[in-house]
mmCIF file of C-alpha atoms and ligand atoms in Angstrom:
data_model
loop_
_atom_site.group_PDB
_atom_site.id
_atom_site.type_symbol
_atom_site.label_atom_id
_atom_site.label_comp_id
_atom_site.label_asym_id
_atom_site.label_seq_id
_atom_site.Cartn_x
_atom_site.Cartn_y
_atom_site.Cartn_z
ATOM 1 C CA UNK D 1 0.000 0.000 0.000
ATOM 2 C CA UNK D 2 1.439 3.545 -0.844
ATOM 3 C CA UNK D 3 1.216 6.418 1.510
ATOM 4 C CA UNK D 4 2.334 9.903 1.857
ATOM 5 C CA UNK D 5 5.555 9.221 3.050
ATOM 6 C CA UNK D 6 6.582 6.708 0.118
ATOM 7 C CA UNK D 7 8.039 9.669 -2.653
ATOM 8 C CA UNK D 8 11.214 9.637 0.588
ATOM 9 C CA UNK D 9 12.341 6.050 -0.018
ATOM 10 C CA UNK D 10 14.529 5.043 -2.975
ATOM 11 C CA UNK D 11 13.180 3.822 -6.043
ATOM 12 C CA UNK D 12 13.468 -0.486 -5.716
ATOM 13 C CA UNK D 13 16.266 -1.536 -7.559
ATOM 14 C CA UNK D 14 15.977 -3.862 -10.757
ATOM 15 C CA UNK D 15 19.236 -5.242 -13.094
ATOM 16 C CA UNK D 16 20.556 -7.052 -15.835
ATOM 17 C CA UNK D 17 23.614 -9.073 -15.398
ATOM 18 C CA UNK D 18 25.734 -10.409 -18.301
ATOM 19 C CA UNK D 19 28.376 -9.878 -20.869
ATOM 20 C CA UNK D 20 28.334 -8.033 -22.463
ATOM 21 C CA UNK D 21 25.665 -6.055 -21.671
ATOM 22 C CA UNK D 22 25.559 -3.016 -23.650
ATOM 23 C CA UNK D 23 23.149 -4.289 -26.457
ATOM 24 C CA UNK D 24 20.854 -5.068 -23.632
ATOM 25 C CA UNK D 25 17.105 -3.445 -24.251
ATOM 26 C CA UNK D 26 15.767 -4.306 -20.819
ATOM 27 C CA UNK D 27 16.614 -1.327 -19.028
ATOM 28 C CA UNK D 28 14.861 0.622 -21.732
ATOM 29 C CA UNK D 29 11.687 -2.420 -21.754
ATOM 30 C CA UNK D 30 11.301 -2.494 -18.052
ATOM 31 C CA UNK D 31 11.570 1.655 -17.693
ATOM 32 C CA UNK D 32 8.798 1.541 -20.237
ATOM 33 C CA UNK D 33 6.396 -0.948 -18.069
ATOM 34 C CA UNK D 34 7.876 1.200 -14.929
ATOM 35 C CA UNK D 35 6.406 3.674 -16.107
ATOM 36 C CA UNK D 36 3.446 2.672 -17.638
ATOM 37 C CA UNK D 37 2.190 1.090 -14.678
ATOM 38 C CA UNK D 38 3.301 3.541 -11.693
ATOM 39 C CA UNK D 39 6.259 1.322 -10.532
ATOM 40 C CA UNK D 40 8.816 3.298 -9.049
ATOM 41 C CA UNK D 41 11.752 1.159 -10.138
ATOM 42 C CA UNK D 42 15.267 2.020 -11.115
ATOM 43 C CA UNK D 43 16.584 -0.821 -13.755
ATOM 44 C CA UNK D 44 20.291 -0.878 -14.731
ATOM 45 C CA UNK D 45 22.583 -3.167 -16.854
ATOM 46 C CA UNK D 46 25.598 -4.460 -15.240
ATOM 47 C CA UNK D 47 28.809 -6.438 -17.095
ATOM 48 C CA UNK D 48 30.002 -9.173 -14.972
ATOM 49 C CA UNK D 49 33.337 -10.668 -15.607
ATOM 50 C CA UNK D 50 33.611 -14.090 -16.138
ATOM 51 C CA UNK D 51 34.075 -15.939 -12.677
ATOM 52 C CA UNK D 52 32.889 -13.181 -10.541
ATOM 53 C CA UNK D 53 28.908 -13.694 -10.953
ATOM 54 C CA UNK D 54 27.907 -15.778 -7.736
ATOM 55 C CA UNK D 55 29.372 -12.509 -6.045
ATOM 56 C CA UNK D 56 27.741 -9.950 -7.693
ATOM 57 C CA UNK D 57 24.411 -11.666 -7.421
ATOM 58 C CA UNK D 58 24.889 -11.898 -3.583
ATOM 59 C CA UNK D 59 25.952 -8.304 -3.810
ATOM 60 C CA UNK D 60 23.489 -6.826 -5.093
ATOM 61 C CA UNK D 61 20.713 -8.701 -3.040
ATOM 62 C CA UNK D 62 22.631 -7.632 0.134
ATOM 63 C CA UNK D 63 22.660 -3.989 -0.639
ATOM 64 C CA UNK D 64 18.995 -4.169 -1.130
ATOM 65 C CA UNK D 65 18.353 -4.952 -4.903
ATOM 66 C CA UNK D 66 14.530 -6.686 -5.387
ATOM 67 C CA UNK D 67 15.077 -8.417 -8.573
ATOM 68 C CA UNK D 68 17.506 -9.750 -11.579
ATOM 69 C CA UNK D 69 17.580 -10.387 -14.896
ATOM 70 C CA UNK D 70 20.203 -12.937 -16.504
ATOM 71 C CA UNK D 71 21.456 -13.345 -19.929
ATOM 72 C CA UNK D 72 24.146 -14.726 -21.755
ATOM 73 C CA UNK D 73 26.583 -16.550 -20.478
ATOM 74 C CA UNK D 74 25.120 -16.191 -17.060
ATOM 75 C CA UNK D 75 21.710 -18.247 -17.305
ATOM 76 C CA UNK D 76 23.011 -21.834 -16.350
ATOM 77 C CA UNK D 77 25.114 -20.616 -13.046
ATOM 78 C CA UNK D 78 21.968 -18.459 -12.082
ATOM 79 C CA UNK D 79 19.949 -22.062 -12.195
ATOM 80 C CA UNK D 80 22.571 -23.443 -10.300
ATOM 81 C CA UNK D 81 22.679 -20.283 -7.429
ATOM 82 C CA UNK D 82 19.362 -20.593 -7.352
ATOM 83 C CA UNK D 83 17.646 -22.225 -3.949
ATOM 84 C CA UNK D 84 14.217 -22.833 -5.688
ATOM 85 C CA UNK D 85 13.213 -23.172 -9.020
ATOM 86 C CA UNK D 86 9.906 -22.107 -10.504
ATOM 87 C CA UNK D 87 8.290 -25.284 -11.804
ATOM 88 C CA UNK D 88 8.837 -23.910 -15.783
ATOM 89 C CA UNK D 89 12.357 -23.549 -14.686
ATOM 90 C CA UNK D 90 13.559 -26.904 -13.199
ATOM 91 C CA UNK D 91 13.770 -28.677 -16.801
ATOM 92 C CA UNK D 92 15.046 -25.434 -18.562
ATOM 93 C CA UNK D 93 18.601 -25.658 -16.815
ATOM 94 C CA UNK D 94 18.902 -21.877 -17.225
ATOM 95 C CA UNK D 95 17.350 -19.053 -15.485
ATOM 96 C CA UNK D 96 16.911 -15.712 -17.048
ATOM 97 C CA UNK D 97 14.718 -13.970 -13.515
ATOM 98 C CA UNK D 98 16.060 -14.009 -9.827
ATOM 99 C CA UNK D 99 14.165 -12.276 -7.049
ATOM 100 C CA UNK D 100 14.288 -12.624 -2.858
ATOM 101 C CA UNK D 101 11.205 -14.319 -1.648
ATOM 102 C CA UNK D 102 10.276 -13.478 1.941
ATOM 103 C CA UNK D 103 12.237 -16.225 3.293
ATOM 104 C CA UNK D 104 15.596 -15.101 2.281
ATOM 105 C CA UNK D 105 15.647 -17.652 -0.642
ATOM 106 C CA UNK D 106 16.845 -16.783 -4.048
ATOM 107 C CA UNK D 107 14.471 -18.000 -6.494
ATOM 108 C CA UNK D 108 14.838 -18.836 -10.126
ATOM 109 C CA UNK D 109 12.255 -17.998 -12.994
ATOM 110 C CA UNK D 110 12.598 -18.787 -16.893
ATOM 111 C CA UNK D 111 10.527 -16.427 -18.577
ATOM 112 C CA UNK D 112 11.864 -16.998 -22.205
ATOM 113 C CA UNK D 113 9.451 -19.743 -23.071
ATOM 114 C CA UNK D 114 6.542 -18.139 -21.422
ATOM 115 C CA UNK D 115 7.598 -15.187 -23.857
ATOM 116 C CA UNK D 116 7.768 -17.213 -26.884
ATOM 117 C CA UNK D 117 4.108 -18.819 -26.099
ATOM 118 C CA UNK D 118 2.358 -15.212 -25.186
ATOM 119 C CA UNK D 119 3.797 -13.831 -28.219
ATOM 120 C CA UNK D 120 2.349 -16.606 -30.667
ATOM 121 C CA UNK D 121 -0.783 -16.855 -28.890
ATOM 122 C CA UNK D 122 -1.673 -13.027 -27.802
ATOM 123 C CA UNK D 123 0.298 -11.000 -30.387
ATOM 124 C CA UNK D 124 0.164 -12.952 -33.595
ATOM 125 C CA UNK D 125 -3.069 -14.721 -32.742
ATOM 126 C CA UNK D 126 -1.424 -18.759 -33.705
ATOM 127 C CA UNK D 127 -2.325 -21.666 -31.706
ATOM 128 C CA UNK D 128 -0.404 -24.864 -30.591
ATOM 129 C CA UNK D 129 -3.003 -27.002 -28.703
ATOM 130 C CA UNK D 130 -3.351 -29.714 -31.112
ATOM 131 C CA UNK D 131 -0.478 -28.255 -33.718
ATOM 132 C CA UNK D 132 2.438 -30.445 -35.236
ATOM 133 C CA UNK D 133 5.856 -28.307 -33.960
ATOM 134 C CA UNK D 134 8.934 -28.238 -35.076
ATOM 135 C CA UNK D 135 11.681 -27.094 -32.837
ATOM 136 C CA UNK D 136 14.857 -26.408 -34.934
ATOM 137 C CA UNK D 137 17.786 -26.242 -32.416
ATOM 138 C CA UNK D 138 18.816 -28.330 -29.217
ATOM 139 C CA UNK D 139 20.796 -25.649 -26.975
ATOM 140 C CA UNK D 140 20.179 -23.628 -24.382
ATOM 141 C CA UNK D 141 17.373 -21.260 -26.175
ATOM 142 C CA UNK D 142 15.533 -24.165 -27.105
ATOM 143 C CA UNK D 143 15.661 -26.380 -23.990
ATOM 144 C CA UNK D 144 14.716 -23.083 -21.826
ATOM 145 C CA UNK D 145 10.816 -23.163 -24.281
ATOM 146 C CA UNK D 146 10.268 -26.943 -24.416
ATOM 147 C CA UNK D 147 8.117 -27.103 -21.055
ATOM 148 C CA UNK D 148 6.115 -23.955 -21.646
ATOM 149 C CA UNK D 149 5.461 -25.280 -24.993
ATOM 150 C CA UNK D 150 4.264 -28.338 -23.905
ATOM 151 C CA UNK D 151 1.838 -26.869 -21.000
ATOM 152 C CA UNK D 152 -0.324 -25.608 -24.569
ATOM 153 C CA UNK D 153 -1.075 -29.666 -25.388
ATOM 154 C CA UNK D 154 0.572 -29.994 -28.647
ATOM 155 C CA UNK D 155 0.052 -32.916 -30.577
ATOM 156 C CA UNK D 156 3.607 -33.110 -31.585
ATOM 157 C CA UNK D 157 7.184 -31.649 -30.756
ATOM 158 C CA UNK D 158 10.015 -32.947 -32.944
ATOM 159 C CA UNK D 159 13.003 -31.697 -32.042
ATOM 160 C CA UNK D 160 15.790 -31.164 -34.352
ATOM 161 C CA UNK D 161 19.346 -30.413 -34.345
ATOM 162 C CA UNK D 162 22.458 -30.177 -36.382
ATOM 163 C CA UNK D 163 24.031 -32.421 -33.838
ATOM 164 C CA UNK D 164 21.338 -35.152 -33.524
ATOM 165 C CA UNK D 165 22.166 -36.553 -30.391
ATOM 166 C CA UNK D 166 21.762 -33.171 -28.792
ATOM 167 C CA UNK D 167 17.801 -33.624 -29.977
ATOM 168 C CA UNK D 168 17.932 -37.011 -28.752
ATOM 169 C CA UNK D 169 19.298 -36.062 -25.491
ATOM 170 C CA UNK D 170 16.481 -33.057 -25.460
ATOM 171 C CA UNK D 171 13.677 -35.162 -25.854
ATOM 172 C CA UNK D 172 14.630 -37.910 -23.842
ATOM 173 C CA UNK D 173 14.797 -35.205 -20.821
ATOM 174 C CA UNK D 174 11.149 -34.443 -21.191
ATOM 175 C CA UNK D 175 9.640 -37.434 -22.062
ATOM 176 C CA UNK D 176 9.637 -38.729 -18.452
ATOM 177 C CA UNK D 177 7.072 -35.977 -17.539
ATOM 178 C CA UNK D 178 3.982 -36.738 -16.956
ATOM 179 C CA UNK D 179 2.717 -36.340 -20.410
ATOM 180 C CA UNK D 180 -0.082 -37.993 -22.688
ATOM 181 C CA UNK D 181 -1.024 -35.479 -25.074
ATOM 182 C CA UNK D 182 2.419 -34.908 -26.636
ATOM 183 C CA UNK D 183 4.918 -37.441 -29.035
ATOM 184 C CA UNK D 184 7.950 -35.581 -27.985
ATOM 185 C CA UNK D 185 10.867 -36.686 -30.208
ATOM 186 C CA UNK D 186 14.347 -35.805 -31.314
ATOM 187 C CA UNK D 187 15.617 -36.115 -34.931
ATOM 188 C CA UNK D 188 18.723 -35.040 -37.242
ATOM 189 C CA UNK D 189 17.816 -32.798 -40.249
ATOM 190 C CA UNK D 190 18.555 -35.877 -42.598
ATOM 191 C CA UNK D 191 15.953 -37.916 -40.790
ATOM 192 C CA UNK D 192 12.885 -35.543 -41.281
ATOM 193 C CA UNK D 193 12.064 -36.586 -44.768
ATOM 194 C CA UNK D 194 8.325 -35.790 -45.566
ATOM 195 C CA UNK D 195 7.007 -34.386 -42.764
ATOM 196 C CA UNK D 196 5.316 -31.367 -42.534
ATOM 197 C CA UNK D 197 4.479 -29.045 -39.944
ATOM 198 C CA UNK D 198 1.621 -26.458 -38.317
ATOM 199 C CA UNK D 199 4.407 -24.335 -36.614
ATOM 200 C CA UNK D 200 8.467 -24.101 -37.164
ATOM 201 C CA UNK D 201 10.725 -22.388 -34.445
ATOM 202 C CA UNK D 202 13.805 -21.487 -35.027
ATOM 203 C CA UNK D 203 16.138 -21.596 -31.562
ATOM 204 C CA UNK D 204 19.314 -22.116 -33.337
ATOM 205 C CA UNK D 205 22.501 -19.574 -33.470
ATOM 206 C CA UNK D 206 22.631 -20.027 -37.323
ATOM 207 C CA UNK D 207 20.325 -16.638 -38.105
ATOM 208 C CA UNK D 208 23.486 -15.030 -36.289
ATOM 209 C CA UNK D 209 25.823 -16.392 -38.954
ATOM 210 C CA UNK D 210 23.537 -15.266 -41.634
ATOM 211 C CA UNK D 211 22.672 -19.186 -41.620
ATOM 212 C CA UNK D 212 19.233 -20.947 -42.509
ATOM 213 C CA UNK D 213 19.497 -24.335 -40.627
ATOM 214 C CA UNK D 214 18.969 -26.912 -43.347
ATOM 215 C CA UNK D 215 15.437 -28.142 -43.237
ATOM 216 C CA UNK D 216 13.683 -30.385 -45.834
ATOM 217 C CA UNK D 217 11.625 -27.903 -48.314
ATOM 218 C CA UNK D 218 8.272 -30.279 -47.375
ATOM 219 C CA UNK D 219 8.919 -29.473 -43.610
ATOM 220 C CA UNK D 220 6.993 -25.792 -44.421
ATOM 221 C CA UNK D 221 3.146 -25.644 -46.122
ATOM 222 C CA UNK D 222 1.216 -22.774 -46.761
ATOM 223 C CA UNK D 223 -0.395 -23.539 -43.400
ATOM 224 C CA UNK D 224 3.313 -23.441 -41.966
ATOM 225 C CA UNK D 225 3.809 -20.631 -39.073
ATOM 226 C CA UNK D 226 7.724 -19.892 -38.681
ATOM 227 C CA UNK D 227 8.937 -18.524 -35.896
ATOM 228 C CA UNK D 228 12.591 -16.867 -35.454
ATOM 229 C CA UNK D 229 13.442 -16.169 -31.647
ATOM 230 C CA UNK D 230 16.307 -13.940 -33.432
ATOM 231 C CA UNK D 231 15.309 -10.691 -34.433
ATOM 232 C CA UNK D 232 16.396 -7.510 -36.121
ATOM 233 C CA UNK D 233 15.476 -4.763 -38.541
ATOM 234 C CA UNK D 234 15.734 -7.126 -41.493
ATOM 235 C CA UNK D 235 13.720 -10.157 -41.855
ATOM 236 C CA UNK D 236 16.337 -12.669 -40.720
ATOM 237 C CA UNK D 237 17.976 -15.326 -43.289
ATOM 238 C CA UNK D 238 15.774 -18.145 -41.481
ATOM 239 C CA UNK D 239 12.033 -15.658 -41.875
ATOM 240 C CA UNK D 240 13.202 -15.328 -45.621
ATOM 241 C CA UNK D 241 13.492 -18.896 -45.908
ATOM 242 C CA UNK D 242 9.937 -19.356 -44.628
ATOM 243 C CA UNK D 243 9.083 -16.625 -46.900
ATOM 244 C CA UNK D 244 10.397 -18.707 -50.287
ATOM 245 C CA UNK D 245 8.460 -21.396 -49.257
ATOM 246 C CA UNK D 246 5.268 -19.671 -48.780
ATOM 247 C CA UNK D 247 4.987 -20.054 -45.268
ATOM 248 C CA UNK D 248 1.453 -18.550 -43.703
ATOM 249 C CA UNK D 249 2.913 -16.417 -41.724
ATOM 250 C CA UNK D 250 6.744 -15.895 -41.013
ATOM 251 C CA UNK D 251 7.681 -13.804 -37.761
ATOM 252 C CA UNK D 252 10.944 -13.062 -35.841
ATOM 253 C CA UNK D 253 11.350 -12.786 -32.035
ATOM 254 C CA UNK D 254 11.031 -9.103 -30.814
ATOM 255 C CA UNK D 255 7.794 -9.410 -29.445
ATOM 256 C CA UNK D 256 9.304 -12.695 -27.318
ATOM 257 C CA UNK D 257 11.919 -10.245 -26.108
ATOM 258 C CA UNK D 258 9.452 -7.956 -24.675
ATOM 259 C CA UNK D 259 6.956 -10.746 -23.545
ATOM 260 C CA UNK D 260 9.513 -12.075 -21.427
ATOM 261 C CA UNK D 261 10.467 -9.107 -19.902
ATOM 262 C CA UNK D 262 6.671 -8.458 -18.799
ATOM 263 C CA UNK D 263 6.320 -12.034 -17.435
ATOM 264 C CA UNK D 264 9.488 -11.105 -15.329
ATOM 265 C CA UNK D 265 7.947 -7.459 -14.409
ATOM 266 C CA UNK D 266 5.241 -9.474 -13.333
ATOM 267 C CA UNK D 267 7.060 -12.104 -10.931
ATOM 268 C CA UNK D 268 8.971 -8.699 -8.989
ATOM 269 C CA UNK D 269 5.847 -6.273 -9.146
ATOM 270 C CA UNK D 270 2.629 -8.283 -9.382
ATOM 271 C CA UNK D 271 1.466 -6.155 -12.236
ATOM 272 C CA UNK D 272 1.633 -7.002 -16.061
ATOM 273 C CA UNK D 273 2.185 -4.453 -18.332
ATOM 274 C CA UNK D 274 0.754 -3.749 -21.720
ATOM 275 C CA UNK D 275 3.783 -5.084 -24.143
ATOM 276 C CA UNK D 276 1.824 -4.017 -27.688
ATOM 277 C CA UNK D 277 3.128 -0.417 -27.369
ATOM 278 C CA UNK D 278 6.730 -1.291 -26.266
ATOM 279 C CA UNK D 279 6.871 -3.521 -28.707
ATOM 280 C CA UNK D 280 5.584 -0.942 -31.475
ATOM 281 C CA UNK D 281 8.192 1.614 -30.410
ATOM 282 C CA UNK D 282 11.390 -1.074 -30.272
ATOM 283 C CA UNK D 283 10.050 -1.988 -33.818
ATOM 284 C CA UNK D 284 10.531 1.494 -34.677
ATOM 285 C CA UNK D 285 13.267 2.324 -33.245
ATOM 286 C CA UNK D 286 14.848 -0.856 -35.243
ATOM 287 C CA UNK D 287 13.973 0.224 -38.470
ATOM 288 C CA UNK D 288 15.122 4.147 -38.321
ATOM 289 C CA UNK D 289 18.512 2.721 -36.730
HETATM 290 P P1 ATR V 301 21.948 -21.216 -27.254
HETATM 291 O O1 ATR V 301 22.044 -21.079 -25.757
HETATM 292 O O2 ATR V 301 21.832 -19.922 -27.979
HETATM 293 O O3 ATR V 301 20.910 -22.200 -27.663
HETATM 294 P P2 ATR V 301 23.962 -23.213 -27.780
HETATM 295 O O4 ATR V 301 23.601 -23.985 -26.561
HETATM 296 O O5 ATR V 301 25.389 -23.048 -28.169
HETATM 297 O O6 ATR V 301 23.389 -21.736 -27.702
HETATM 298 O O7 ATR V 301 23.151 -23.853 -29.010
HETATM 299 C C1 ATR V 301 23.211 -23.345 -30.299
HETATM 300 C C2 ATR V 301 22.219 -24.104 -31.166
HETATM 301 O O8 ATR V 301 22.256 -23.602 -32.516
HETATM 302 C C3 ATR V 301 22.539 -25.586 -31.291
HETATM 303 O O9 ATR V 301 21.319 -26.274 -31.460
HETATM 304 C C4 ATR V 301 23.403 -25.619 -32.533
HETATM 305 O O10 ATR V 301 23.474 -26.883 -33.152
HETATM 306 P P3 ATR V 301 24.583 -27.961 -32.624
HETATM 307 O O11 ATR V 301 24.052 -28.507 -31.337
HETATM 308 O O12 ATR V 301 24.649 -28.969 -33.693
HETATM 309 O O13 ATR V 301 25.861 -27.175 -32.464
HETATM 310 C C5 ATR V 301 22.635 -24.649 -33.392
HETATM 311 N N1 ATR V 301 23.393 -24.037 -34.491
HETATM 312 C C6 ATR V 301 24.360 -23.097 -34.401
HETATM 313 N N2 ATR V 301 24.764 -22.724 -35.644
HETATM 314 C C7 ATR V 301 24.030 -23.452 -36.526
HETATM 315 C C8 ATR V 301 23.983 -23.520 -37.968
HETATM 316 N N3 ATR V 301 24.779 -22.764 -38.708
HETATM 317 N N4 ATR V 301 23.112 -24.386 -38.518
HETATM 318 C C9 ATR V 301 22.298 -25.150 -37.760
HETATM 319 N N5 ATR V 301 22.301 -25.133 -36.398
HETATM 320 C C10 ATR V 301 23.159 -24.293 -35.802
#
């Protein structure tokens, strides 16, 4: 509850750890919920060197900082630091939100899938109950959206990967859940042959190498959604792809970026924002760059 006095404490403090860090957009995301919603929040980014992240997480907490936000290469070790694990989070092996709960426990959110499945469903209008998905990619972006995928009851998940064993490995892990809706499997490109599918994601690195991973043409109908989690002022190499083989609809990830940022908002404040007009003016800002 606010009262009169509350304009004399400090702001709550919010960061970003990683490295590097400059390219981050979540200071400017999360000052755009702040102050959307009335938070009074300060966010910052903050490069950690290699080796010294355990300490600047405890840090940070001690001099009174409410919540985290971990990225690249930081995501596994925050799992690991963490003393509980959100239930989306225990499979993921990487943890992109921290926060104090009342107990003194650090615990450990992965918001990134949660992003990737608000952005198909709420911004682009798709579905995945019942769809046939694709995963392309069997790292750490991919393994950190396979449970939130899941929770929508797809009929199918085939997960695919340069290395196949890696896809393997992948599928194995979440086929011991509890799950009868889903035929989770893992696959090398070679081995995908005539399948088609109601939704491709792409959650490899290769869009960073100007790369198309190298799917079968039949993989991708004209009822095909594709889905980059890279994103940028161009359509990336893997949307153009989609695009040449006259995909329904072919997207890239911005609107993940900012989904998972409000999910983590959310988890510190209690309040979710409104991400359509943040994600309008990062658009914007992309394209006059
Ligand atoms: P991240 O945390 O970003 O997922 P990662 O764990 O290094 O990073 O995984 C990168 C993913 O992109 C892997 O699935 C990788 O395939 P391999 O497991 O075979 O290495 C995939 N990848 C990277 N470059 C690729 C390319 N040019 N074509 C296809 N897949 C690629």
């Amino acid at each position: 509850m606010s009262s009169l006095f509350d304009f004399d404490k400090p702001a709550d403090a919010y960061a970003v750890m990683g490295n590097p860090i400059s390219h981050s957009r979540s200071p400017q995301i999360h000052a755009a919920f702040a102050q959307q919603t009335g938070q009074r929040i300060v966010y910052t980014a903050t490069q950690v060197d290699p080796g010294g992240f355990e300490q600047a997480v405890g840090n940070f907490f001690a001099n009174g900082g409410k919540g985290l936000n971990i990225t690249v290469p930081f995501k596994t070790e925050a799992w690991r630091l963490a003393g509980e694990l959100g239930p989306e989070a225990e499979r993921a092996g990487a943890v992109n939100t921290l926060l104090m709960n009342a107990k003194g426990i650090l615990v450990g959110r992965n918001t990134d899938g949660i992003g990737l499945v608000r952005d198909i469903l709420h911004n682009h209008g798709g579905s995945i109950a019942g769809k046939k998905i694709l995963l392309v990619g069997a790292g750490g972006a991919a393994r950190g959206v396979v449970q939130p995928l899941l929770a929508e009851a797809p009929v199918q998940l085939l997960i695919v990967n340069r290395t196949a064993s890696r896809a393997h490995e992948l599928a194995a892990d979440f086929n011991i859940l509890d799950n009868k809706t889903t035929l989770i499997t893992g696959s090398g490109f070679d081995d995908l042959a005539t399948q088609h599918f109601d939704l491709i994601i792409n959650a490899t690195a290769a869009s960073l190498q100007g790369e198309v991973p190298p799917l079968p043409d039949e993989t991708c109908t004209a009822n095909t959604w594709c889905y980059d989690m890279m994103y940028s002022a161009e359509p990336t190499p893997f949307m153009r792809w989609a695009e040449q083989h006259d995909a329904e609809k072919s997207v890239d990830g911005l609107g993940m970026l900012v989904e998972q940022a409000a999910e983590s908002f959310f988890h510190w404040r209690g309040v979710r924002p409104d991400t359509a007009p943040v994600i309008q003016t990062i658009r914007a800002q992309l394209l006059n760059a």
